[in-house]
Amino acid sequence: MLFAVRMDVDLPRDLAPAEREDLVARERAYSQELQRGGEWAHIWRIVGLYSNISIFDVDSNARLHEILSGLPLFPFLRIEVTPLTAHPSAIR
Ligand SMILES: O=C(O)C[C@H]1C=CC(=O)O1
């Protein structure tokens, strides 16, 4: 099952720099592990924003929820999920 997921990051301005660095490092490691495993198929930065659009390829809604709610940055994200299906005009 494919999903487009938009994540907008809103870290508190008063977050201690060390805590911010730790969160971002843990987020990167978590994301890269899922990318290596194939469930996090794409991640793109939205130009000019601290936001991304990602494509997930997972077995179920429950698995996507598990992945998203496990993100270290989860408390600081606004997340929008769009389920995808094949477009009839797609050539691949
Ligand atoms: O920077 C972001 O867009 C937020 C987050 C999502 C994956 C990751 O490594 O960081």
PDB file of N, CA and C and ligand atoms in Angstrom:
ATOM      1  N   MET A   1       0.857  -1.186   0.000  1.00  0.00           N
ATOM      2  CA  MET A   1       0.000   0.000   0.000  1.00  0.00           C
ATOM      3  C   MET A   1       0.889   1.231   0.000  1.00  0.00           C
ATOM      4  N   LEU A   2       0.570   2.150  -0.933  1.00  0.00           N
ATOM      5  CA  LEU A   2       1.387   3.364  -1.037  1.00  0.00           C
ATOM      6  C   LEU A   2       0.668   4.552  -0.389  1.00  0.00           C
ATOM      7  N   PHE A   3       1.451   5.351   0.294  1.00  0.00           N
ATOM      8  CA  PHE A   3       0.931   6.565   0.932  1.00  0.00           C
ATOM      9  C   PHE A   3       1.894   7.718   0.676  1.00  0.00           C
ATOM     10  N   ALA A   4       1.338   8.885   0.338  1.00  0.00           N
ATOM     11  CA  ALA A   4       2.115  10.120   0.365  1.00  0.00           C
ATOM     12  C   ALA A   4       1.886  10.748   1.736  1.00  0.00           C
ATOM     13  N   VAL A   5       2.966  11.115   2.370  1.00  0.00           N
ATOM     14  CA  VAL A   5       2.871  11.687   3.718  1.00  0.00           C
ATOM     15  C   VAL A   5       3.613  13.013   3.736  1.00  0.00           C
ATOM     16  N   ARG A   6       2.914  14.060   4.139  1.00  0.00           N
ATOM     17  CA  ARG A   6       3.572  15.348   4.320  1.00  0.00           C
ATOM     18  C   ARG A   6       3.815  15.564   5.812  1.00  0.00           C
ATOM     19  N   MET A   7       5.035  15.946   6.136  1.00  0.00           N
ATOM     20  CA  MET A   7       5.380  16.220   7.541  1.00  0.00           C
ATOM     21  C   MET A   7       5.894  17.648   7.632  1.00  0.00           C
ATOM     22  N   ASP A   8       5.255  18.442   8.451  1.00  0.00           N
ATOM     23  CA  ASP A   8       5.712  19.804   8.743  1.00  0.00           C
ATOM     24  C   ASP A   8       6.286  19.798  10.153  1.00  0.00           C
ATOM     25  N   VAL A   9       7.538  20.212  10.260  1.00  0.00           N
ATOM     26  CA  VAL A   9       8.228  20.165  11.553  1.00  0.00           C
ATOM     27  C   VAL A   9       8.091  21.513  12.250  1.00  0.00           C
ATOM     28  N   ASP A  10       7.729  21.469  13.532  1.00  0.00           N
ATOM     29  CA  ASP A  10       7.608  22.698  14.330  1.00  0.00           C
ATOM     30  C   ASP A  10       8.258  22.454  15.691  1.00  0.00           C
ATOM     31  N   LEU A  11       9.572  22.646  15.724  1.00  0.00           N
ATOM     32  CA  LEU A  11      10.289  22.443  16.985  1.00  0.00           C
ATOM     33  C   LEU A  11      10.142  23.678  17.863  1.00  0.00           C
ATOM     34  N   PRO A  12       9.986  23.481  19.168  1.00  0.00           N
ATOM     35  CA  PRO A  12       9.865  24.640  20.056  1.00  0.00           C
ATOM     36  C   PRO A  12      11.108  25.526  19.970  1.00  0.00           C
ATOM     37  N   ARG A  13      10.899  26.836  19.944  1.00  0.00           N
ATOM     38  CA  ARG A  13      12.029  27.771  19.823  1.00  0.00           C
ATOM     39  C   ARG A  13      12.982  27.679  21.010  1.00  0.00           C
ATOM     40  N   ASP A  14      12.437  27.276  22.164  1.00  0.00           N
ATOM     41  CA  ASP A  14      13.277  27.243  23.366  1.00  0.00           C
ATOM     42  C   ASP A  14      13.886  25.858  23.623  1.00  0.00           C
ATOM     43  N   LEU A  15      13.830  24.983  22.636  1.00  0.00           N
ATOM     44  CA  LEU A  15      14.437  23.660  22.804  1.00  0.00           C
ATOM     45  C   LEU A  15      15.960  23.823  22.915  1.00  0.00           C
ATOM     46  N   ALA A  16      16.549  23.164  23.913  1.00  0.00           N
ATOM     47  CA  ALA A  16      18.008  23.270  24.097  1.00  0.00           C
ATOM     48  C   ALA A  16      18.710  22.720  22.861  1.00  0.00           C
ATOM     49  N   PRO A  17      19.780  23.388  22.398  1.00  0.00           N
ATOM     50  CA  PRO A  17      20.481  22.942  21.182  1.00  0.00           C
ATOM     51  C   PRO A  17      20.900  21.465  21.235  1.00  0.00           C
ATOM     52  N   ALA A  18      21.352  20.993  22.385  1.00  0.00           N
ATOM     53  CA  ALA A  18      21.804  19.590  22.480  1.00  0.00           C
ATOM     54  C   ALA A  18      20.615  18.641  22.296  1.00  0.00           C
ATOM     55  N   GLU A  19      19.473  19.023  22.852  1.00  0.00           N
ATOM     56  CA  GLU A  19      18.271  18.184  22.729  1.00  0.00           C
ATOM     57  C   GLU A  19      17.809  18.160  21.268  1.00  0.00           C
ATOM     58  N   ARG A  20      17.884  19.332  20.632  1.00  0.00           N
ATOM     59  CA  ARG A  20      17.491  19.427  19.220  1.00  0.00           C
ATOM     60  C   ARG A  20      18.389  18.526  18.367  1.00  0.00           C
ATOM     61  N   GLU A  21      19.699  18.623  18.593  1.00  0.00           N
ATOM     62  CA  GLU A  21      20.653  17.799  17.831  1.00  0.00           C
ATOM     63  C   GLU A  21      20.381  16.321  18.025  1.00  0.00           C
ATOM     64  N   ASP A  22      20.099  15.943  19.281  1.00  0.00           N
ATOM     65  CA  ASP A  22      19.849  14.529  19.582  1.00  0.00           C
ATOM     66  C   ASP A  22      18.585  14.046  18.874  1.00  0.00           C
ATOM     67  N   LEU A  23      17.529  14.854  18.933  1.00  0.00           N
ATOM     68  CA  LEU A  23      16.261  14.488  18.274  1.00  0.00           C
ATOM     69  C   LEU A  23      16.456  14.310  16.770  1.00  0.00           C
ATOM     70  N   VAL A  24      17.137  15.276  16.153  1.00  0.00           N
ATOM     71  CA  VAL A  24      17.319  15.251  14.700  1.00  0.00           C
ATOM     72  C   VAL A  24      18.196  14.058  14.297  1.00  0.00           C
ATOM     73  N   ALA A  25      19.223  13.761  15.099  1.00  0.00           N
ATOM     74  CA  ALA A  25      20.092  12.611  14.802  1.00  0.00           C
ATOM     75  C   ALA A  25      19.305  11.306  14.919  1.00  0.00           C
ATOM     76  N   ARG A  26      18.453  11.194  15.961  1.00  0.00           N
ATOM     77  CA  ARG A  26      17.647   9.973  16.127  1.00  0.00           C
ATOM     78  C   ARG A  26      16.630   9.842  15.002  1.00  0.00           C
ATOM     79  N   GLU A  27      16.065  10.984  14.590  1.00  0.00           N
ATOM     80  CA  GLU A  27      15.097  10.976  13.482  1.00  0.00           C
ATOM     81  C   GLU A  27      15.782  10.489  12.196  1.00  0.00           C
ATOM     82  N   ARG A  28      16.984  10.995  11.935  1.00  0.00           N
ATOM     83  CA  ARG A  28      17.707  10.606  10.711  1.00  0.00           C
ATOM     84  C   ARG A  28      17.994   9.103  10.724  1.00  0.00           C
ATOM     85  N   ALA A  29      18.468   8.583  11.848  1.00  0.00           N
ATOM     86  CA  ALA A  29      18.796   7.150  11.927  1.00  0.00           C
ATOM     87  C   ALA A  29      17.534   6.297  11.722  1.00  0.00           C
ATOM     88  N   TYR A  30      16.431   6.711  12.350  1.00  0.00           N
ATOM     89  CA  TYR A  30      15.157   5.977  12.239  1.00  0.00           C
ATOM     90  C   TYR A  30      14.685   5.977  10.792  1.00  0.00           C
ATOM     91  N   SER A  31      14.740   7.158  10.163  1.00  0.00           N
ATOM     92  CA  SER A  31      14.287   7.294   8.774  1.00  0.00           C
ATOM     93  C   SER A  31      15.175   6.472   7.837  1.00  0.00           C
ATOM     94  N   GLN A  32      16.482   6.541   8.042  1.00  0.00           N
ATOM     95  CA  GLN A  32      17.384   5.853   7.113  1.00  0.00           C
ATOM     96  C   GLN A  32      17.264   4.334   7.232  1.00  0.00           C
ATOM     97  N   GLU A  33      16.971   3.850   8.440  1.00  0.00           N
ATOM     98  CA  GLU A  33      16.773   2.401   8.594  1.00  0.00           C
ATOM     99  C   GLU A  33      15.537   1.955   7.801  1.00  0.00           C
ATOM    100  N   LEU A  34      14.459   2.732   7.892  1.00  0.00           N
ATOM    101  CA  LEU A  34      13.238   2.386   7.146  1.00  0.00           C
ATOM    102  C   LEU A  34      13.435   2.552   5.640  1.00  0.00           C
ATOM    103  N   GLN A  35      14.265   3.520   5.228  1.00  0.00           N
ATOM    104  CA  GLN A  35      14.581   3.675   3.799  1.00  0.00           C
ATOM    105  C   GLN A  35      15.360   2.453   3.300  1.00  0.00           C
ATOM    106  N   ARG A  36      16.334   2.021   4.105  1.00  0.00           N
ATOM    107  CA  ARG A  36      17.119   0.831   3.698  1.00  0.00           C
ATOM    108  C   ARG A  36      16.207  -0.388   3.595  1.00  0.00           C
ATOM    109  N   GLY A  37      15.233  -0.487   4.457  1.00  0.00           N
ATOM    110  CA  GLY A  37      14.314  -1.629   4.454  1.00  0.00           C
ATOM    111  C   GLY A  37      13.241  -1.534   3.370  1.00  0.00           C
ATOM    112  N   GLY A  38      13.118  -0.370   2.729  1.00  0.00           N
ATOM    113  CA  GLY A  38      12.200  -0.223   1.601  1.00  0.00           C
ATOM    114  C   GLY A  38      10.822   0.326   1.945  1.00  0.00           C
ATOM    115  N   GLU A  39      10.487   0.401   3.232  1.00  0.00           N
ATOM    116  CA  GLU A  39       9.147   0.902   3.574  1.00  0.00           C
ATOM    117  C   GLU A  39       9.048   2.423   3.382  1.00  0.00           C
ATOM    118  N   TRP A  40      10.144   3.130   3.591  1.00  0.00           N
ATOM    119  CA  TRP A  40      10.167   4.588   3.368  1.00  0.00           C
ATOM    120  C   TRP A  40      10.814   4.767   1.993  1.00  0.00           C
ATOM    121  N   ALA A  41       9.992   4.815   0.950  1.00  0.00           N
ATOM    122  CA  ALA A  41      10.488   4.699  -0.425  1.00  0.00           C
ATOM    123  C   ALA A  41      11.127   5.983  -0.950  1.00  0.00           C
ATOM    124  N   HIS A  42      10.604   7.120  -0.558  1.00  0.00           N
ATOM    125  CA  HIS A  42      11.146   8.416  -1.004  1.00  0.00           C
ATOM    126  C   HIS A  42      10.995   9.432   0.115  1.00  0.00           C
ATOM    127  N   ILE A  43      11.936  10.364   0.146  1.00  0.00           N
ATOM    128  CA  ILE A  43      11.767  11.539   1.016  1.00  0.00           C
ATOM    129  C   ILE A  43      12.295  12.753   0.256  1.00  0.00           C
ATOM    130  N   TRP A  44      11.463  13.775   0.184  1.00  0.00           N
ATOM    131  CA  TRP A  44      11.814  15.004  -0.524  1.00  0.00           C
ATOM    132  C   TRP A  44      11.585  16.194   0.391  1.00  0.00           C
ATOM    133  N   ARG A  45      12.526  17.116   0.396  1.00  0.00           N
ATOM    134  CA  ARG A  45      12.345  18.379   1.115  1.00  0.00           C
ATOM    135  C   ARG A  45      11.410  19.261   0.302  1.00  0.00           C
ATOM    136  N   ILE A  46      10.470  19.937   0.952  1.00  0.00           N
ATOM    137  CA  ILE A  46       9.646  20.944   0.279  1.00  0.00           C
ATOM    138  C   ILE A  46      10.438  22.244   0.309  1.00  0.00           C
ATOM    139  N   VAL A  47      10.680  22.795  -0.870  1.00  0.00           N
ATOM    140  CA  VAL A  47      11.567  23.953  -0.987  1.00  0.00           C
ATOM    141  C   VAL A  47      11.078  25.108  -0.105  1.00  0.00           C
ATOM    142  N   GLY A  48      11.989  25.617   0.694  1.00  0.00           N
ATOM    143  CA  GLY A  48      11.692  26.796   1.508  1.00  0.00           C
ATOM    144  C   GLY A  48      11.005  26.502   2.828  1.00  0.00           C
ATOM    145  N   LEU A  49      10.742  25.238   3.121  1.00  0.00           N
ATOM    146  CA  LEU A  49      10.030  24.888   4.356  1.00  0.00           C
ATOM    147  C   LEU A  49      10.795  23.821   5.136  1.00  0.00           C
ATOM    148  N   TYR A  50      10.581  23.769   6.455  1.00  0.00           N
ATOM    149  CA  TYR A  50      11.107  22.659   7.249  1.00  0.00           C
ATOM    150  C   TYR A  50      10.033  21.571   7.226  1.00  0.00           C
ATOM    151  N   SER A  51       9.873  21.000   6.036  1.00  0.00           N
ATOM    152  CA  SER A  51       8.797  20.034   5.757  1.00  0.00           C
ATOM    153  C   SER A  51       9.313  19.037   4.735  1.00  0.00           C
ATOM    154  N   ASN A  52       8.703  17.873   4.734  1.00  0.00           N
ATOM    155  CA  ASN A  52       9.031  16.916   3.686  1.00  0.00           C
ATOM    156  C   ASN A  52       7.777  16.262   3.160  1.00  0.00           C
ATOM    157  N   ILE A  53       7.909  15.742   1.938  1.00  0.00           N
ATOM    158  CA  ILE A  53       6.891  14.837   1.407  1.00  0.00           C
ATOM    159  C   ILE A  53       7.581  13.507   1.185  1.00  0.00           C
ATOM    160  N   SER A  54       6.997  12.479   1.763  1.00  0.00           N
ATOM    161  CA  SER A  54       7.574  11.144   1.701  1.00  0.00           C
ATOM    162  C   SER A  54       6.572  10.177   1.103  1.00  0.00           C
ATOM    163  N   ILE A  55       7.110   9.126   0.489  1.00  0.00           N
ATOM    164  CA  ILE A  55       6.276   8.034   0.002  1.00  0.00           C
ATOM    165  C   ILE A  55       6.610   6.797   0.832  1.00  0.00           C
ATOM    166  N   PHE A  56       5.569   6.212   1.409  1.00  0.00           N
ATOM    167  CA  PHE A  56       5.731   4.972   2.183  1.00  0.00           C
ATOM    168  C   PHE A  56       5.087   3.819   1.429  1.00  0.00           C
ATOM    169  N   ASP A  57       5.731   2.685   1.473  1.00  0.00           N
ATOM    170  CA  ASP A  57       5.218   1.465   0.848  1.00  0.00           C
ATOM    171  C   ASP A  57       5.138   0.418   1.965  1.00  0.00           C
ATOM    172  N   VAL A  58       3.948   0.292   2.530  1.00  0.00           N
ATOM    173  CA  VAL A  58       3.773  -0.542   3.735  1.00  0.00           C
ATOM    174  C   VAL A  58       2.616  -1.519   3.538  1.00  0.00           C
ATOM    175  N   ASP A  59       2.537  -2.498   4.436  1.00  0.00           N
ATOM    176  CA  ASP A  59       1.528  -3.557   4.290  1.00  0.00           C
ATOM    177  C   ASP A  59       0.141  -3.153   4.768  1.00  0.00           C
ATOM    178  N   SER A  60       0.045  -2.145   5.625  1.00  0.00           N
ATOM    179  CA  SER A  60      -1.262  -1.834   6.219  1.00  0.00           C
ATOM    180  C   SER A  60      -1.279  -0.413   6.770  1.00  0.00           C
ATOM    181  N   ASN A  61      -2.489   0.076   7.003  1.00  0.00           N
ATOM    182  CA  ASN A  61      -2.644   1.368   7.682  1.00  0.00           C
ATOM    183  C   ASN A  61      -2.000   1.310   9.068  1.00  0.00           C
ATOM    184  N   ALA A  62      -2.192   0.169   9.722  1.00  0.00           N
ATOM    185  CA  ALA A  62      -1.657   0.030  11.086  1.00  0.00           C
ATOM    186  C   ALA A  62      -0.135   0.140  11.081  1.00  0.00           C
ATOM    187  N   ARG A  63       0.518  -0.443  10.063  1.00  0.00           N
ATOM    188  CA  ARG A  63       1.988  -0.361   9.987  1.00  0.00           C
ATOM    189  C   ARG A  63       2.425   1.087   9.756  1.00  0.00           C
ATOM    190  N   LEU A  64       1.696   1.806   8.891  1.00  0.00           N
ATOM    191  CA  LEU A  64       2.065   3.213   8.672  1.00  0.00           C
ATOM    192  C   LEU A  64       1.911   3.996   9.978  1.00  0.00           C
ATOM    193  N   HIS A  65       0.832   3.735  10.688  1.00  0.00           N
ATOM    194  CA  HIS A  65       0.619   4.440  11.962  1.00  0.00           C
ATOM    195  C   HIS A  65       1.753   4.139  12.946  1.00  0.00           C
ATOM    196  N   GLU A  66       2.148   2.865  12.970  1.00  0.00           N
ATOM    197  CA  GLU A  66       3.240   2.469  13.877  1.00  0.00           C
ATOM    198  C   GLU A  66       4.527   3.236  13.525  1.00  0.00           C
ATOM    199  N   ILE A  67       4.823   3.294  12.206  1.00  0.00           N
ATOM    200  CA  ILE A  67       6.039   3.997  11.775  1.00  0.00           C
ATOM    201  C   ILE A  67       5.960   5.479  12.147  1.00  0.00           C
ATOM    202  N   LEU A  68       4.844   6.117  11.802  1.00  0.00           N
ATOM    203  CA  LEU A  68       4.751   7.573  12.010  1.00  0.00           C
ATOM    204  C   LEU A  68       4.749   7.923  13.494  1.00  0.00           C
ATOM    205  N   SER A  69       4.034   7.132  14.286  1.00  0.00           N
ATOM    206  CA  SER A  69       3.969   7.473  15.711  1.00  0.00           C
ATOM    207  C   SER A  69       5.281   7.147  16.420  1.00  0.00           C
ATOM    208  N   GLY A  70       6.155   6.362  15.766  1.00  0.00           N
ATOM    209  CA  GLY A  70       7.466   6.063  16.347  1.00  0.00           C
ATOM    210  C   GLY A  70       8.539   7.066  15.971  1.00  0.00           C
ATOM    211  N   LEU A  71       8.214   8.034  15.108  1.00  0.00           N
ATOM    212  CA  LEU A  71       9.209   9.038  14.727  1.00  0.00           C
ATOM    213  C   LEU A  71       9.662   9.820  15.965  1.00  0.00           C
ATOM    214  N   PRO A  72      10.978   9.940  16.188  1.00  0.00           N
ATOM    215  CA  PRO A  72      11.426  10.737  17.336  1.00  0.00           C
ATOM    216  C   PRO A  72      10.853  12.161  17.325  1.00  0.00           C
ATOM    217  N   LEU A  73      10.635  12.720  16.134  1.00  0.00           N
ATOM    218  CA  LEU A  73      10.085  14.087  16.053  1.00  0.00           C
ATOM    219  C   LEU A  73       8.556  14.109  16.132  1.00  0.00           C
ATOM    220  N   PHE A  74       7.930  12.946  16.312  1.00  0.00           N
ATOM    221  CA  PHE A  74       6.457  12.864  16.232  1.00  0.00           C
ATOM    222  C   PHE A  74       5.714  13.952  17.035  1.00  0.00           C
ATOM    223  N   PRO A  75       6.148  14.250  18.274  1.00  0.00           N
ATOM    224  CA  PRO A  75       5.410  15.278  19.032  1.00  0.00           C
ATOM    225  C   PRO A  75       5.473  16.667  18.392  1.00  0.00           C
ATOM    226  N   PHE A  76       6.401  16.849  17.453  1.00  0.00           N
ATOM    227  CA  PHE A  76       6.601  18.177  16.860  1.00  0.00           C
ATOM    228  C   PHE A  76       6.230  18.218  15.379  1.00  0.00           C
ATOM    229  N   LEU A  77       5.477  17.219  14.933  1.00  0.00           N
ATOM    230  CA  LEU A  77       5.118  17.139  13.518  1.00  0.00           C
ATOM    231  C   LEU A  77       3.626  17.351  13.317  1.00  0.00           C
ATOM    232  N   ARG A  78       3.309  18.058  12.219  1.00  0.00           N
ATOM    233  CA  ARG A  78       1.946  18.009  11.700  1.00  0.00           C
ATOM    234  C   ARG A  78       2.023  17.070  10.507  1.00  0.00           C
ATOM    235  N   ILE A  79       1.199  16.041  10.512  1.00  0.00           N
ATOM    236  CA  ILE A  79       1.300  14.987   9.500  1.00  0.00           C
ATOM    237  C   ILE A  79      -0.001  14.881   8.730  1.00  0.00           C
ATOM    238  N   GLU A  80       0.136  14.831   7.417  1.00  0.00           N
ATOM    239  CA  GLU A  80      -1.028  14.627   6.533  1.00  0.00           C
ATOM    240  C   GLU A  80      -0.768  13.392   5.692  1.00  0.00           C
ATOM    241  N   VAL A  81      -1.682  12.442   5.723  1.00  0.00           N
ATOM    242  CA  VAL A  81      -1.502  11.171   5.002  1.00  0.00           C
ATOM    243  C   VAL A  81      -2.488  11.102   3.840  1.00  0.00           C
ATOM    244  N   THR A  82      -1.967  10.769   2.663  1.00  0.00           N
ATOM    245  CA  THR A  82      -2.818  10.601   1.476  1.00  0.00           C
ATOM    246  C   THR A  82      -2.589   9.211   0.892  1.00  0.00           C
ATOM    247  N   PRO A  83      -3.617   8.351   0.935  1.00  0.00           N
ATOM    248  CA  PRO A  83      -3.465   7.026   0.310  1.00  0.00           C
ATOM    249  C   PRO A  83      -3.406   7.161  -1.207  1.00  0.00           C
ATOM    250  N   LEU A  84      -2.565   6.346  -1.845  1.00  0.00           N
ATOM    251  CA  LEU A  84      -2.369   6.430  -3.294  1.00  0.00           C
ATOM    252  C   LEU A  84      -2.783   5.125  -3.974  1.00  0.00           C
ATOM    253  N   THR A  85      -3.246   5.260  -5.209  1.00  0.00           N
ATOM    254  CA  THR A  85      -3.455   4.081  -6.042  1.00  0.00           C
ATOM    255  C   THR A  85      -2.960   4.398  -7.448  1.00  0.00           C
ATOM    256  N   ALA A  86      -2.850   3.371  -8.283  1.00  0.00           N
ATOM    257  CA  ALA A  86      -2.299   3.567  -9.628  1.00  0.00           C
ATOM    258  C   ALA A  86      -3.191   4.506 -10.433  1.00  0.00           C
ATOM    259  N   HIS A  87      -2.537   5.382 -11.221  1.00  0.00           N
ATOM    260  CA  HIS A  87      -3.282   6.269 -12.109  1.00  0.00           C
ATOM    261  C   HIS A  87      -3.513   5.547 -13.439  1.00  0.00           C
ATOM    262  N   PRO A  88      -4.723   5.601 -13.971  1.00  0.00           N
ATOM    263  CA  PRO A  88      -4.998   4.851 -15.216  1.00  0.00           C
ATOM    264  C   PRO A  88      -4.171   5.323 -16.410  1.00  0.00           C
ATOM    265  N   SER A  89      -3.627   6.541 -16.365  1.00  0.00           N
ATOM    266  CA  SER A  89      -2.814   7.027 -17.483  1.00  0.00           C
ATOM    267  C   SER A  89      -1.322   6.791 -17.290  1.00  0.00           C
ATOM    268  N   ALA A  90      -0.962   6.214 -16.166  1.00  0.00           N
ATOM    269  CA  ALA A  90       0.473   6.023 -15.895  1.00  0.00           C
ATOM    270  C   ALA A  90       1.066   5.047 -16.912  1.00  0.00           C
ATOM    271  N   ILE A  91       2.287   5.350 -17.397  1.00  0.00           N
ATOM    272  CA  ILE A  91       2.920   4.442 -18.366  1.00  0.00           C
ATOM    273  C   ILE A  91       3.924   3.519 -17.687  1.00  0.00           C
ATOM    274  N   ARG A  92       4.230   3.702 -16.420  1.00  0.00           N
ATOM    275  CA  ARG A  92       5.047   2.716 -15.678  1.00  0.00           C
ATOM    276  C   ARG A  92       4.634   2.675 -14.230  1.00  0.00           C
TER     277      ARG A  92
HETATM  278  O1  LIG B   1      13.650  16.913   8.291  1.00  0.00           O
HETATM  279  C1  LIG B   1      12.481  16.466   8.174  1.00  0.00           C
HETATM  280  O2  LIG B   1      11.816  16.637   7.153  1.00  0.00           O
HETATM  281  C2  LIG B   1      11.851  15.692   9.317  1.00  0.00           C
HETATM  282  C3  LIG B   1      12.334  14.314   9.423  1.00  0.00           C
HETATM  283  C4  LIG B   1      11.866  13.279   8.543  1.00  0.00           C
HETATM  284  C5  LIG B   1      12.899  12.446   8.276  1.00  0.00           C
HETATM  285  C6  LIG B   1      14.057  12.999   8.818  1.00  0.00           C
HETATM  286  O3  LIG B   1      15.205  12.561   8.778  1.00  0.00           O
HETATM  287  O4  LIG B   1      13.754  14.179   9.417  1.00  0.00           O
END
